[in-house]
Amino acid sequence: MPVVQAPMAGGAARPELAAAVCEAGALGFLAAGYKSAAAMREEIDRLRAATSRPFGVNVFMPSRDTVDPAALAAYAERLAPEAERLGVTPGEPGDRTDDWDAKIDDLLADPPPIVSFTFGCPDEELIRAFQRRGAVVIVTVTSVAEARAAAAADALCVQGVEAGGHQGSWTNADGGTPLRELLPAVREATAQPLIAAGGLGTAADVADVLALGADAAQLGTAFLRCPESGASAVHKAALADPRFTETALTRAFSGRPARGLVNRFLTEYSPHAPAAYPEVHFMTAPLRKAAAARGDADALHLWAGTSYRLASAAPAAEIVASLTKG
């Protein structure tokens, strides 16, 4: 089926979700982001035990942000009262590479069927290394220029600005382009297979992007509320909560543009968050963890694409079937 479950980092795209999607005839993905190489491998092993079907693993490219220490310190000071309210202190900087070297070594030693990359494009040598090992390589792009730079990849994930969570760009500093504008432009620029992503939620949306030149449609928010999803209970509930009426891009939680439900934290801190990923991610991590434990949806990152109201609590297999009916 021409449906791909998005590799949502942070816990939602756990092996149970990817396995259910794969068994339903679509393509499931694991997210290696925010995990050690060992934790990534443990999830791969669990997924392989649950399905014999092809699946993918998504890896974050290391950040290339140039951090302004003064801006970062000012943001930490601004967050201090929020952290105190939640009973924590802002987090300290961690590994900027997201355990990149160890993950690449591990994946090359025993590759999954598909490896995808977000926040940039690996050099051609690394892409060829994965291809020689039999892995299909996919790169997330948000512009025609990025698509051309990823010419060595086997396929491209074309992400529109409507997508929930982080924008996968490495050249569009403040966001991206609407999917239905971007997709035909990328299709004209390359013959590579294309996976369309961003704000998709129905079978009609899937049919629409296929007609515009995509070979498959990728959806993430559509699967967040299903029982196999590892999203937190407060996140699942917020997607159906009528008091959350819109989404917006923000750097407030991670230092990188990401789309989420507009809540108090997003509204108050977006104007002040510096472009500093993953430093801001590390800084806000204790606050976000405490907010989730309290069920405080107004202090949590509630990643969601623009079609979030269509997200169903049905099992993943039913969601896949609904996206391909007709």
Short mmCIF file of C-alpha atoms in Angstrom, two decimals:
data_model
loop_
_atom_site.label_atom_id
_atom_site.label_comp_id
_atom_site.label_asym_id
_atom_site.label_seq_id
_atom_site.Cartn_x
_atom_site.Cartn_y
_atom_site.Cartn_z
CA MET A 1 0.00 0.00 0.00
CA PRO A 2 1.33 3.50 -0.79
CA VAL A 3 1.25 4.56 2.87
CA VAL A 4 4.23 5.25 5.13
CA GLN A 5 4.01 5.75 8.90
CA ALA A 6 6.22 8.70 9.80
CA PRO A 7 9.26 8.06 12.02
CA MET A 8 8.21 10.25 14.93
CA ALA A 9 11.07 10.67 17.40
CA GLY A 10 10.37 10.93 21.10
CA GLY A 11 8.55 7.65 21.68
CA ALA A 12 5.48 7.65 19.46
CA ALA A 13 6.97 5.50 16.69
CA ARG A 14 7.71 2.51 18.86
CA PRO A 15 8.11 -1.07 17.53
CA GLU A 16 4.48 -1.95 18.33
CA LEU A 17 3.24 0.81 16.02
CA ALA A 18 5.69 0.07 13.21
CA ALA A 19 4.89 -3.66 13.37
CA ALA A 20 1.14 -3.06 13.20
CA VAL A 21 1.56 -0.76 10.21
CA CYS A 22 3.84 -3.23 8.44
CA GLU A 23 1.49 -6.14 9.09
CA ALA A 24 -1.36 -4.07 7.63
CA GLY A 25 0.54 -3.82 4.35
CA ALA A 26 2.04 -0.33 4.68
CA LEU A 27 5.56 0.76 5.63
CA GLY A 28 6.34 1.20 9.32
CA PHE A 29 9.25 3.27 10.64
CA LEU A 30 11.30 3.45 13.80
CA ALA A 31 12.84 6.72 14.97
CA ALA A 32 16.47 6.61 16.07
CA GLY A 33 16.41 10.25 17.18
CA TYR A 34 17.02 10.96 20.89
CA LYS A 35 18.17 7.37 21.47
CA SER A 36 21.55 5.78 21.97
CA ALA A 37 22.77 3.33 19.36
CA ALA A 38 22.09 0.49 21.80
CA ALA A 39 18.49 1.61 22.36
CA MET A 40 18.01 1.93 18.61
CA ARG A 41 19.26 -1.63 18.07
CA GLU A 42 17.01 -2.96 20.83
CA GLU A 43 13.98 -1.49 19.04
CA ILE A 44 15.10 -2.93 15.71
CA ASP A 45 15.38 -6.37 17.31
CA ARG A 46 11.90 -6.04 18.80
CA LEU A 47 10.43 -4.99 15.48
CA ARG A 48 12.10 -7.85 13.62
CA ALA A 49 10.63 -10.25 16.16
CA ALA A 50 7.16 -8.82 15.52
CA THR A 51 7.13 -8.70 11.71
CA SER A 52 8.96 -10.16 8.73
CA ARG A 53 7.90 -7.30 6.49
CA PRO A 54 10.18 -4.45 5.36
CA PHE A 55 10.54 -1.43 7.66
CA GLY A 56 12.64 1.68 7.99
CA VAL A 57 14.80 3.41 10.59
CA ASN A 58 15.17 7.20 10.57
CA VAL A 59 18.36 8.92 11.74
CA PHE A 60 18.88 12.59 12.60
CA MET A 61 21.85 14.24 10.90
CA PRO A 62 24.07 16.03 13.45
CA SER A 63 23.10 19.64 14.08
CA ARG A 64 24.92 22.37 12.19
CA ASP A 65 23.40 25.23 14.21
CA THR A 66 25.84 27.91 15.36
CA VAL A 67 24.88 28.62 18.94
CA ASP A 68 24.90 32.08 20.51
CA PRO A 69 25.82 31.43 24.19
CA ALA A 70 24.31 34.74 25.32
CA ALA A 71 20.97 33.99 23.65
CA LEU A 72 20.97 30.51 25.15
CA ALA A 73 21.70 31.86 28.64
CA ALA A 74 18.94 34.44 28.28
CA TYR A 75 16.45 31.75 27.31
CA ALA A 76 17.47 29.61 30.29
CA GLU A 77 16.90 32.59 32.58
CA ARG A 78 13.48 33.19 31.02
CA LEU A 79 12.56 29.52 31.55
CA ALA A 80 13.64 29.49 35.20
CA PRO A 81 10.22 30.42 36.70
CA GLU A 82 8.53 27.82 34.50
CA ALA A 83 11.01 25.18 35.62
CA GLU A 84 10.50 26.15 39.27
CA ARG A 85 6.74 25.82 38.86
CA LEU A 86 7.25 22.30 37.52
CA GLY A 87 9.71 21.40 40.28
CA VAL A 88 12.76 20.96 38.02
CA THR A 89 15.74 22.90 36.71
CA PRO A 90 16.53 23.50 33.02
CA GLY A 91 18.64 20.75 31.51
CA GLU A 92 22.32 20.93 30.63
CA PRO A 93 23.79 20.56 27.12
CA GLY A 94 24.25 16.99 25.89
CA ASP A 95 25.64 15.17 22.86
CA ARG A 96 25.10 17.38 19.80
CA THR A 97 25.65 14.41 17.47
CA ASP A 98 22.80 12.26 18.86
CA ASP A 99 25.26 9.31 19.02
CA TRP A 100 25.70 9.60 15.24
CA ASP A 101 28.95 7.63 14.82
CA ALA A 102 27.77 4.68 16.89
CA LYS A 103 24.40 4.58 15.12
CA ILE A 104 25.97 4.63 11.66
CA ASP A 105 28.44 1.89 12.60
CA ASP A 106 25.61 -0.22 14.01
CA LEU A 107 23.30 0.27 11.02
CA LEU A 108 26.04 -0.48 8.50
CA ALA A 109 26.93 -3.66 10.37
CA ASP A 110 23.34 -4.93 10.29
CA PRO A 111 21.16 -2.63 8.19
CA PRO A 112 17.37 -2.56 8.16
CA PRO A 113 15.69 -2.66 4.74
CA ILE A 114 15.37 1.14 4.67
CA VAL A 115 17.44 3.90 6.30
CA SER A 116 16.22 7.49 6.13
CA PHE A 117 17.84 10.75 7.15
CA THR A 118 16.38 14.01 8.46
CA PHE A 119 17.94 17.46 9.08
CA GLY A 120 20.38 17.03 6.23
CA CYS A 121 21.82 14.69 3.64
CA PRO A 122 24.71 12.27 4.24
CA ASP A 123 27.65 12.52 1.90
CA GLU A 124 27.56 10.34 -1.19
CA GLU A 125 30.17 7.97 0.23
CA LEU A 126 27.93 7.07 3.18
CA ILE A 127 24.84 6.73 0.99
CA ARG A 128 26.74 4.35 -1.29
CA ALA A 129 27.97 2.38 1.73
CA PHE A 130 24.38 1.72 2.81
CA GLN A 131 23.35 0.87 -0.72
CA ARG A 132 26.17 -1.65 -1.03
CA ARG A 133 24.83 -3.27 2.14
CA GLY A 134 21.43 -3.63 0.46
CA ALA A 135 19.63 -0.80 2.28
CA VAL A 136 17.36 1.67 0.52
CA VAL A 137 18.34 5.24 1.42
CA ILE A 138 15.71 7.98 1.77
CA VAL A 139 16.46 11.64 2.50
CA THR A 140 13.92 14.19 3.78
CA VAL A 141 13.82 17.35 1.68
CA THR A 142 11.85 20.58 1.96
CA SER A 143 12.92 22.38 -1.22
CA VAL A 144 13.97 21.73 -4.79
CA ALA A 145 17.54 22.69 -3.87
CA GLU A 146 17.61 20.05 -1.14
CA ALA A 147 16.16 17.49 -3.53
CA ARG A 148 18.94 18.16 -6.03
CA ALA A 149 21.54 17.90 -3.25
CA ALA A 150 20.19 14.44 -2.37
CA ALA A 151 20.55 13.04 -5.89
CA ALA A 152 22.44 9.96 -4.66
CA ALA A 153 19.55 8.79 -2.45
CA ASP A 154 17.21 6.06 -3.64
CA ALA A 155 14.11 8.11 -2.78
CA LEU A 156 13.10 11.41 -1.23
CA CYS A 157 10.60 12.24 1.48
CA VAL A 158 9.14 15.57 0.35
CA GLN A 159 7.97 17.32 3.52
CA GLY A 160 5.56 20.24 3.35
CA VAL A 161 5.32 22.91 6.01
CA GLU A 162 2.01 21.39 7.19
CA ALA A 163 3.84 18.44 8.78
CA GLY A 164 3.70 17.92 12.54
CA GLY A 165 6.85 17.89 14.61
CA HIS A 166 10.19 19.06 13.32
CA GLN A 167 10.68 20.49 9.89
CA GLY A 168 13.22 18.22 8.25
CA SER A 169 15.00 20.97 6.35
CA TRP A 170 18.64 21.87 6.42
CA THR A 171 18.42 25.02 4.27
CA ASN A 172 15.00 26.51 5.18
CA ALA A 173 15.80 28.15 8.50
CA ASP A 174 12.27 29.19 9.42
CA GLY A 175 10.09 26.48 7.96
CA GLY A 176 9.13 25.26 4.52
CA THR A 177 6.72 25.30 1.61
CA PRO A 178 3.13 23.98 1.39
CA LEU A 179 3.20 20.36 0.26
CA ARG A 180 0.95 20.76 -2.76
CA GLU A 181 3.23 23.52 -4.04
CA LEU A 182 6.47 21.76 -3.20
CA LEU A 183 5.64 18.28 -4.47
CA PRO A 184 5.06 19.12 -8.18
CA ALA A 185 8.21 21.26 -8.17
CA VAL A 186 10.33 18.43 -6.80
CA ARG A 187 8.67 15.97 -9.17
CA GLU A 188 9.71 18.15 -12.09
CA ALA A 189 13.29 18.32 -10.81
CA THR A 190 13.96 14.61 -10.25
CA ALA A 191 12.95 11.14 -11.37
CA GLN A 192 13.58 9.67 -7.90
CA PRO A 193 10.62 8.04 -6.12
CA LEU A 194 8.91 10.56 -3.86
CA ILE A 195 7.11 10.14 -0.54
CA ALA A 196 4.81 13.09 0.20
CA ALA A 197 4.48 14.26 3.82
CA GLY A 198 2.71 17.10 5.57
CA GLY A 199 -0.86 17.58 6.75
CA LEU A 200 -2.26 14.40 5.20
CA GLY A 201 -5.12 12.64 6.99
CA THR A 202 -7.56 10.96 4.62
CA ALA A 203 -7.74 8.58 1.67
CA ALA A 204 -8.57 11.59 -0.48
CA ASP A 205 -5.34 13.28 0.68
CA VAL A 206 -3.35 10.17 -0.24
CA ALA A 207 -4.99 10.02 -3.68
CA ASP A 208 -4.33 13.74 -4.13
CA VAL A 209 -0.58 13.56 -3.55
CA LEU A 210 -0.28 10.45 -5.71
CA ALA A 211 -1.93 12.41 -8.50
CA LEU A 212 0.58 15.23 -7.95
CA GLY A 213 3.51 12.91 -8.57
CA ALA A 214 4.19 11.15 -5.28
CA ASP A 215 4.75 7.41 -5.16
CA ALA A 216 3.55 7.13 -1.55
CA ALA A 217 2.10 9.26 1.25
CA GLN A 218 3.65 9.58 4.71
CA LEU A 219 1.47 10.28 7.75
CA GLY A 220 2.46 10.74 11.37
CA THR A 221 -0.23 12.61 13.27
CA ALA A 222 -2.83 10.22 11.84
CA PHE A 223 -1.28 7.42 13.93
CA LEU A 224 -0.59 9.33 17.17
CA ARG A 225 -3.83 8.41 18.94
CA CYS A 226 -3.95 4.73 17.99
CA PRO A 227 -3.38 2.18 20.78
CA GLU A 228 -0.03 1.05 19.35
CA SER A 229 1.38 4.59 19.45
CA GLY A 230 3.85 5.42 22.21
CA ALA A 231 2.65 9.04 22.46
CA SER A 232 1.86 10.15 26.00
CA ALA A 233 -1.71 10.04 27.28
CA VAL A 234 -1.76 13.84 27.61
CA HIS A 235 -0.61 14.23 23.98
CA LYS A 236 -3.27 11.81 22.70
CA ALA A 237 -5.97 13.59 24.67
CA ALA A 238 -4.89 17.03 23.48
CA LEU A 239 -5.31 16.04 19.83
CA ALA A 240 -9.04 15.59 20.49
CA ASP A 241 -9.42 18.43 23.00
CA PRO A 242 -11.62 21.20 21.52
CA ARG A 243 -9.73 23.92 23.40
CA PHE A 244 -6.73 23.40 21.13
CA THR A 245 -7.85 25.00 17.90
CA GLU A 246 -4.74 25.48 15.78
CA THR A 247 -1.13 24.52 15.15
CA ALA A 248 1.95 26.69 14.67
CA LEU A 249 5.68 26.39 14.09
CA THR A 250 7.84 27.04 17.13
CA ARG A 251 11.43 26.85 18.34
CA ALA A 252 10.32 27.07 21.97
CA PHE A 253 10.80 23.39 22.84
CA SER A 254 13.88 22.39 20.84
CA GLY A 255 15.46 25.40 19.18
CA ARG A 256 14.42 24.11 15.76
CA PRO A 257 11.15 24.86 13.88
CA ALA A 258 8.52 22.25 14.76
CA ARG A 259 4.75 22.23 14.37
CA GLY A 260 2.57 21.63 17.40
CA LEU A 261 -0.75 22.51 18.95
CA VAL A 262 -0.80 26.11 20.14
CA ASN A 263 -0.71 25.99 23.94
CA ARG A 264 0.49 28.35 26.66
CA PHE A 265 4.16 27.36 26.49
CA LEU A 266 4.29 27.74 22.71
CA THR A 267 2.58 31.13 22.86
CA GLU A 268 4.71 32.55 25.69
CA TYR A 269 8.14 31.29 24.71
CA SER A 270 8.16 31.13 20.89
CA PRO A 271 9.14 34.82 20.51
CA HIS A 272 12.20 34.30 22.70
CA ALA A 273 13.58 30.87 21.73
CA PRO A 274 16.97 31.00 19.99
CA ALA A 275 17.90 28.94 16.93
CA ALA A 276 19.96 26.48 18.93
CA TYR A 277 19.24 22.80 18.32
CA PRO A 278 19.73 20.54 20.22
CA GLU A 279 20.76 22.85 23.07
CA VAL A 280 17.21 24.12 23.61
CA HIS A 281 15.95 20.54 23.37
CA PHE A 282 18.22 19.56 26.25
CA MET A 283 17.30 22.69 28.19
CA THR A 284 13.55 22.06 28.06
CA ALA A 285 13.68 18.26 28.40
CA PRO A 286 13.22 18.21 32.22
CA LEU A 287 10.33 20.68 31.93
CA ARG A 288 8.60 18.61 29.27
CA LYS A 289 9.08 15.40 31.25
CA ALA A 290 7.60 16.99 34.37
CA ALA A 291 4.68 18.44 32.40
CA ALA A 292 3.86 15.03 30.92
CA ALA A 293 3.96 13.44 34.38
CA ARG A 294 1.54 16.07 35.68
CA GLY A 295 -0.75 15.84 32.67
CA ASP A 296 -0.08 19.52 31.99
CA ALA A 297 -0.88 19.94 28.30
CA ASP A 298 -0.12 23.66 28.39
CA ALA A 299 3.57 23.10 29.18
CA LEU A 300 4.19 20.16 26.85
CA HIS A 301 5.30 19.86 23.23
CA LEU A 302 2.15 18.66 21.48
CA TRP A 303 3.49 17.91 18.01
CA ALA A 304 0.73 17.81 15.44
CA GLY A 305 0.26 18.35 11.73
CA THR A 306 -2.42 20.60 10.35
CA SER A 307 -4.86 17.69 9.91
CA TYR A 308 -4.66 16.72 13.59
CA ARG A 309 -8.45 16.81 14.06
CA LEU A 310 -8.69 13.77 11.78
CA ALA A 311 -6.49 11.62 14.04
CA SER A 312 -8.38 8.55 15.19
CA ALA A 313 -8.02 6.32 18.24
CA ALA A 314 -8.64 3.27 16.04
CA PRO A 315 -6.01 0.51 15.77
CA ALA A 316 -3.20 1.18 13.31
CA ALA A 317 -4.42 -1.49 10.88
CA GLU A 318 -7.79 0.22 10.63
CA ILE A 319 -6.13 3.55 10.01
CA VAL A 320 -4.05 2.06 7.19
CA ALA A 321 -7.17 0.53 5.65
CA SER A 322 -9.05 3.84 5.87
CA LEU A 323 -6.23 5.63 4.05
CA THR A 324 -6.30 3.25 1.11
CA LYS A 325 -10.01 2.61 0.68
CA GLY A 326 -11.46 3.19 -2.78
#
